Amino acid sequence: MKKNIVLFVLFIFPIFAYLFFATGVNSFMTLPTVTKAIPDVAQWKSLNGEPVTLNNRITVLGFTGENILRNKGNCFNLNQKIYNKNREFKDFQFVMIAPEGTQDDAKQILKGLSELTDVSRWIFVFAPTNEIQEYYNSLKLKGKLNADFGTSYVYIVDKKRNLRGRKDKDEYKEGYDTFSPSDLYNEMTDDVKVILAEYRLALKRNNAKRQI
């Protein structure tokens, strides 16, 4: 009997422990909706002039503000903790809303990131600051933009343009702080996994129906 207990502690228990922690900390089967059907961003221009949309994409949405270069470390954190791990998912994109006139700063950010990774899914769109404020207000969030019309928080938006987060009775989270590597590594990493798993499951179900 004692021998079996020792074997369990030495070999079986560590496996269970690994599987438990590998699943992450989010207990949601799906990620709750914070704001339904937020507006699209198709009215604004990107650096290359190509159209940008949130429709049919899983989007990490951010607001850079007027001091993009001062906050470039936030972009690096986001790139390393979230983007690199998920950029192979074909419908996954990063959309950063930036004030008009910051195009050159955005190019510098992309140039720096391109030395680390493929930045084809990093997208900047540019808008007048009053339109950025109006757009942010339409998200109906508790947070606010700063005086530079930016925030260190980013948001997860699903393919139907629903802003997703956590609405558990003990925890409310509408966005993820790029200034905090721990916030990105823990909550956001886990929540991105949940929403990607949700869509992978939907794809499998659709494929199964087509085969039937």
Coordinates of C-alpha atoms in Angstrom, one line a residue, residues 200-210:
R200 CA -11.8 25.9 -33.6
L201 CA -14.7 23.9 -32.1
A202 CA -17.1 25.8 -34.3
L203 CA -15.1 24.9 -37.4
K204 CA -15.0 21.3 -36.5
R205 CA -18.8 21.2 -36.0
N206 CA -19.3 23.0 -39.4
N207 CA -17.0 20.5 -41.1
A208 CA -18.8 17.6 -39.5
K209 CA -22.2 18.9 -40.7
R210 CA -20.8 19.3 -44.3

